[in-house]
């Protein structure tokens, strides 16, 4: 092949292969030629590996009318509000996670529920674990759900009679109330106060379901066997949940894009369906860190409105309240 012809062939091959590579390669937003090192915010968000990274980087909620968007394990939160980290009958734990945000209905629910639960359990107050990130969305660790601002974890441990320091809230371990075999509650840590906590949560009308370890559900069926157990239909067994309950609220009326979970089956759940949870294959199942598949979700896997939530300006009012509510 003479030189000029070879050059033409090489160019054609490069063009064809280049085009093919372009059509099969993952879509990336090209960097601007003028400044190849600087990505715009929008480009970063589109090219980013996971939605959990993006949502966990947002330290403040979006502006906009409060709305739970999407499904509990695949959605986000617009106009989130913060639960004060210390209240008369509650304290929020693990403050470094910045997950004490929710739809206003969740915050109002907790402000109303905390004194009720404390009274029923004979406690000074309750300890609150994770709610949602400021803009909801998938979490990089810890949960599959908690994405739309309607989920909250409450510890099986009374609030002490003093304000815990930031360090204490980081380091105190929850009380595991399930025995090592996973089949019973642990008599050393389980108490009737825990029954009162769960029952009070399940009895609230806005509560959709309460998730607890199967050994706890079994114990509730046992101790309540002579009583009316209709309140127990909302109490559902789930993996883990041995040191806290998970309370989930129904979709609020102001959130048309919030997807409801199928209703709990009728009955108290103290039937044969519970046996499934005590099969060896289920008891010893290895759950990837709290079922971490939401970590892999991309922005495109969430409702499109969640991209708008992520890109929206921060609500400046929340910056001030957040500053004020931090303990030392
Ligand atoms: Zn939870």
Coordinates of C-alpha atoms and ligand atoms in Angstrom, one line a residue:
X1 CA 0.0 0.0 0.0
X2 CA 1.4 3.3 -0.9
X3 CA 1.8 5.9 1.8
X4 CA -1.1 8.3 1.0
X5 CA -3.5 5.4 0.6
X6 CA -2.4 3.9 3.9
X7 CA -3.0 7.2 5.6
X8 CA -6.5 7.3 4.2
X9 CA -7.3 3.7 5.2
X10 CA -5.9 4.4 8.7
X11 CA -8.1 7.5 9.0
X12 CA -11.2 5.6 7.9
X13 CA -10.6 2.7 10.4
X14 CA -10.0 5.3 13.1
X15 CA -13.3 7.0 12.3
X16 CA -15.3 3.8 12.1
X17 CA -13.9 2.3 15.2
X18 CA -14.2 5.6 17.0
X19 CA -17.8 5.8 16.1
X20 CA -18.4 2.2 17.2
X21 CA -16.6 2.8 20.5
X22 CA -18.7 5.9 21.0
X23 CA -22.0 4.0 20.4
X24 CA -21.2 1.2 22.9
X25 CA -19.3 3.2 25.6
X26 CA -21.2 4.4 28.7
X27 CA -22.6 7.8 28.1
X28 CA -20.4 10.5 29.8
X29 CA -20.9 14.2 29.6
X30 CA -17.7 15.5 27.8
X31 CA -15.6 17.9 29.7
X32 CA -15.4 21.4 28.3
X33 CA -12.3 21.7 26.1
X34 CA -11.3 25.0 27.4
X35 CA -10.8 23.8 31.0
X36 CA -10.4 20.0 31.0
X37 CA -9.8 19.7 34.8
X38 CA -13.0 21.5 35.8
X39 CA -16.3 19.7 35.7
X40 CA -19.5 21.7 36.1
X41 CA -21.7 20.7 39.0
X42 CA -24.2 19.2 36.5
X43 CA -21.6 17.1 34.8
X44 CA -20.3 15.8 38.2
X45 CA -23.8 14.7 39.1
X46 CA -24.5 12.9 35.8
X47 CA -21.1 11.1 35.8
X48 CA -21.1 10.2 39.5
X49 CA -21.1 6.6 40.4
X50 CA -24.0 6.4 42.8
X51 CA -27.0 8.4 43.9
X52 CA -26.1 7.7 47.5
X53 CA -22.8 9.6 47.1
X54 CA -24.6 12.6 45.6
X55 CA -27.4 12.7 48.2
X56 CA -25.0 12.1 51.2
X57 CA -23.0 15.1 50.1
X58 CA -25.9 17.5 50.5
X59 CA -25.8 18.9 54.0
X60 CA -29.0 21.0 53.7
X61 CA -32.5 20.3 52.4
X62 CA -33.8 21.7 49.2
X63 CA -36.1 24.7 48.9
X64 CA -39.6 23.8 47.8
X65 CA -42.8 22.6 49.2
X66 CA -42.3 19.5 51.4
X67 CA -42.9 16.3 49.5
X68 CA -42.0 12.6 49.8
X69 CA -41.1 11.5 46.3
X70 CA -41.0 7.9 45.1
X71 CA -40.8 4.7 47.1
X72 CA -39.3 4.1 50.6
X73 CA -36.3 2.2 49.1
X74 CA -36.1 4.4 45.9
X75 CA -36.9 8.0 46.3
X76 CA -36.0 11.3 47.9
X77 CA -37.4 14.2 49.9
X78 CA -38.1 17.8 48.8
X79 CA -38.3 20.5 51.4
X80 CA -37.1 18.3 54.3
X81 CA -37.3 19.6 57.9
X82 CA -35.0 18.9 60.8
X83 CA -35.9 17.2 64.0
X84 CA -34.2 19.2 66.8
X85 CA -31.4 16.9 68.1
X86 CA -32.6 17.4 71.7
X87 CA -36.2 17.6 72.8
X88 CA -38.0 17.4 76.1
X89 CA -38.5 13.6 75.6
X90 CA -36.1 12.6 72.9
X91 CA -32.4 12.8 71.9
X92 CA -31.0 12.1 68.4
X93 CA -28.1 9.7 68.2
X94 CA -25.2 9.5 65.7
X95 CA -25.3 13.2 64.8
X96 CA -22.3 12.9 62.5
X97 CA -24.6 11.1 60.0
X98 CA -26.8 14.2 59.6
X99 CA -29.9 11.9 59.2
X100 CA -32.3 13.7 61.5
X101 CA -34.3 15.0 58.6
X102 CA -37.8 14.1 57.4
X103 CA -41.0 15.1 55.8
X104 CA -42.8 17.5 58.3
X105 CA -45.3 14.8 59.1
X106 CA -42.5 12.6 60.4
X107 CA -41.0 15.4 62.5
X108 CA -44.5 16.3 63.9
X109 CA -45.2 12.6 64.5
X110 CA -42.0 12.2 66.6
X111 CA -42.7 15.4 68.6
X112 CA -46.1 13.9 69.5
X113 CA -45.0 10.3 69.8
X114 CA -41.9 10.8 72.0
X115 CA -43.8 11.8 75.1
X116 CA -46.5 9.2 74.5
X117 CA -43.9 6.4 74.2
X118 CA -41.9 7.7 77.1
X119 CA -45.0 7.6 79.3
X120 CA -46.1 4.1 78.1
X121 CA -42.6 2.7 78.7
X122 CA -41.9 4.5 81.9
X123 CA -38.9 6.2 80.4
X124 CA -37.6 9.8 80.5
X125 CA -37.7 9.8 76.7
X126 CA -36.7 7.9 73.6
X127 CA -33.4 7.7 71.7
X128 CA -33.8 8.3 68.0
X129 CA -31.5 6.8 65.4
X130 CA -31.6 7.4 61.6
X131 CA -34.3 9.2 59.9
X132 CA -33.4 10.6 56.4
X133 CA -30.6 12.7 54.9
X134 CA -31.5 16.4 54.3
X135 CA -32.7 15.6 50.8
X136 CA -33.5 11.9 51.5
X137 CA -32.3 9.6 48.7
X138 CA -30.2 6.4 49.0
X139 CA -27.8 6.2 51.9
X140 CA -24.2 5.1 51.4
X141 CA -24.4 2.8 54.4
X142 CA -26.9 1.5 56.9
X143 CA -30.2 1.1 55.2
X144 CA -32.0 0.2 52.0
X145 CA -35.0 2.4 52.8
X146 CA -35.1 5.7 54.8
X147 CA -35.1 7.5 51.4
X148 CA -38.4 9.6 51.3
X149 CA -38.4 11.1 54.8
X150 CA -41.0 8.8 56.4
X151 CA -38.9 6.2 58.1
X152 CA -37.3 6.4 61.6
X153 CA -35.4 4.1 63.9
X154 CA -36.1 4.2 67.6
X155 CA -33.7 2.5 70.0
X156 CA -34.6 -0.1 72.6
X157 CA -33.0 2.0 75.3
X158 CA -34.4 4.7 77.6
X159 CA -33.2 8.2 77.2
X160 CA -31.0 9.1 80.2
X161 CA -31.9 11.9 82.6
X162 CA -29.4 14.3 81.1
X163 CA -28.4 15.7 77.7
X164 CA -25.9 13.3 76.1
X165 CA -22.7 14.9 74.6
X166 CA -22.0 14.7 70.9
X167 CA -19.3 12.0 71.6
X168 CA -21.7 9.9 73.8
X169 CA -24.3 10.0 71.0
X170 CA -21.6 8.7 68.6
X171 CA -20.3 5.9 70.8
X172 CA -23.1 4.5 73.0
X173 CA -24.1 1.1 71.6
X174 CA -27.8 0.2 71.3
X175 CA -29.1 -2.6 73.5
X176 CA -29.6 -5.8 71.6
X177 CA -32.7 -7.5 72.9
X178 CA -32.5 -10.7 70.9
X179 CA -30.7 -13.8 72.2
X180 CA -27.7 -15.1 70.4
X181 CA -29.7 -18.0 68.8
X182 CA -31.9 -15.5 67.1
X183 CA -35.0 -17.4 68.2
X184 CA -35.9 -15.7 71.5
X185 CA -35.6 -12.3 73.1
X186 CA -32.7 -11.9 75.6
X187 CA -34.1 -11.9 79.1
X188 CA -31.2 -9.8 80.3
X189 CA -32.0 -6.9 78.0
X190 CA -35.7 -7.3 77.0
X191 CA -38.3 -5.7 79.2
X192 CA -42.0 -5.0 79.2
X193 CA -41.1 -1.4 78.4
X194 CA -40.1 -2.6 75.0
X195 CA -43.6 -4.0 74.4
X196 CA -45.1 -0.7 75.4
X197 CA -42.8 1.2 73.0
X198 CA -43.8 -1.1 70.1
X199 CA -47.5 -1.0 70.9
X200 CA -47.6 2.7 71.2
X201 CA -45.9 3.1 67.8
X202 CA -48.3 0.6 66.2
X203 CA -51.3 2.3 67.6
X204 CA -50.7 5.6 66.0
X205 CA -52.9 6.1 62.9
X206 CA -50.3 7.6 60.7
X207 CA -48.0 4.6 61.2
X208 CA -47.9 2.3 58.2
X209 CA -45.9 -0.5 59.8
X210 CA -43.4 -1.2 62.6
X211 CA -40.5 -3.5 61.7
X212 CA -38.9 -5.7 64.4
X213 CA -36.8 -8.8 64.6
X214 CA -38.8 -12.0 64.3
X215 CA -37.8 -13.1 67.8
X216 CA -39.4 -9.9 69.1
X217 CA -42.6 -10.5 67.1
X218 CA -42.7 -14.1 68.5
X219 CA -42.4 -12.7 72.0
X220 CA -45.2 -10.2 71.4
X221 CA -47.4 -13.0 70.2
X222 CA -46.6 -14.9 73.4
X223 CA -47.1 -12.2 76.0
X224 CA -50.2 -10.8 74.3
X225 CA -51.8 -14.3 73.6
X226 CA -54.7 -13.6 76.0
X227 CA -55.3 -10.0 74.9
X228 CA -56.7 -8.2 71.8
X229 CA -53.9 -8.4 69.3
X230 CA -55.4 -6.4 66.5
X231 CA -52.7 -3.7 66.9
X232 CA -50.1 -6.3 66.1
X233 CA -50.9 -6.5 62.4
X234 CA -48.7 -3.5 61.8
X235 CA -45.8 -5.1 63.6
X236 CA -43.9 -7.0 60.9
X237 CA -40.8 -9.2 61.3
X238 CA -37.7 -8.2 59.4
X239 CA -34.0 -9.0 59.3
X240 CA -31.8 -7.3 61.9
X241 CA -33.9 -4.8 64.0
X242 CA -32.6 -6.4 67.2
X243 CA -31.6 -3.1 68.9
X244 CA -34.2 -0.7 67.5
X245 CA -37.7 -0.6 66.0
X246 CA -38.2 0.9 62.5
X247 CA -41.3 3.0 62.3
X248 CA -42.7 3.8 58.8
X249 CA -45.4 6.4 58.2
X250 CA -48.0 6.3 55.4
X251 CA -47.6 8.5 52.4
X252 CA -48.7 12.1 53.3
X253 CA -51.6 13.7 51.5
X254 CA -49.4 16.4 50.2
X255 CA -47.1 14.0 48.3
X256 CA -48.9 12.6 45.2
X257 CA -45.6 11.1 43.9
X258 CA -45.1 9.1 47.1
X259 CA -45.7 5.4 46.4
X260 CA -47.6 3.5 49.1
X261 CA -46.4 0.1 50.3
X262 CA -48.9 -2.7 49.8
X263 CA -51.0 -2.9 53.0
X264 CA -50.1 -5.3 55.7
X265 CA -51.9 -8.6 55.6
X266 CA -54.8 -8.7 58.0
X267 CA -54.6 -10.6 61.3
X268 CA -52.1 -10.4 64.1
X269 CA -49.3 -12.2 62.2
X270 CA -48.9 -14.8 65.0
X271 CA -49.6 -17.6 62.6
X272 CA -47.5 -20.1 60.6
X273 CA -46.1 -17.4 58.5
X274 CA -43.9 -16.5 61.4
X275 CA -42.2 -19.9 61.3
X276 CA -40.4 -19.0 58.1
X277 CA -38.2 -16.6 59.9
X278 CA -36.8 -19.3 62.2
X279 CA -35.7 -21.6 59.4
X280 CA -31.9 -22.2 59.5
X281 CA -31.5 -20.8 56.0
X282 CA -33.2 -17.5 57.1
X283 CA -31.7 -17.3 60.6
X284 CA -28.2 -17.5 59.3
X285 CA -28.7 -15.6 56.1
X286 CA -25.8 -13.1 55.4
X287 CA -27.4 -9.8 54.7
X288 CA -25.0 -7.4 53.0
X289 CA -24.6 -4.6 55.5
X290 CA -28.3 -3.9 56.2
X291 CA -29.3 -4.9 52.7
X292 CA -27.1 -2.3 51.1
X293 CA -28.3 -2.6 47.5
X294 CA -29.6 1.0 47.5
X295 CA -26.0 2.0 47.6
X296 CA -25.7 1.0 44.0
X297 CA -28.7 3.0 42.8
X298 CA -27.9 5.7 40.2
X299 CA -29.7 8.9 39.8
X300 CA -31.6 7.6 36.8
X301 CA -33.0 4.8 39.0
X302 CA -34.9 7.3 41.1
X303 CA -37.9 9.3 40.0
X304 CA -36.9 12.2 37.7
X305 CA -38.1 14.7 40.3
X306 CA -35.2 13.6 42.6
X307 CA -32.7 15.1 40.1
X308 CA -34.5 18.4 40.5
X309 CA -34.4 18.0 44.3
X310 CA -30.6 17.4 44.2
X311 CA -30.0 20.4 41.9
X312 CA -32.3 22.8 43.9
X313 CA -30.8 25.5 46.0
X314 CA -30.5 24.8 49.7
X315 CA -33.0 26.2 52.1
X316 CA -31.1 28.9 54.0
X317 CA -33.5 28.8 57.0
X318 CA -32.4 25.3 57.8
X319 CA -28.7 26.3 58.0
X320 CA -29.5 28.5 61.0
X321 CA -31.7 26.0 62.8
X322 CA -29.1 23.3 62.3
X323 CA -26.4 25.5 63.8
X324 CA -28.5 26.2 66.9
X325 CA -29.6 22.6 67.6
X326 CA -26.1 20.9 67.8
X327 CA -25.0 19.8 71.3
X328 CA -21.4 20.2 72.3
Ligands
LIG1 ZN1 -34.7 1.6 59.9

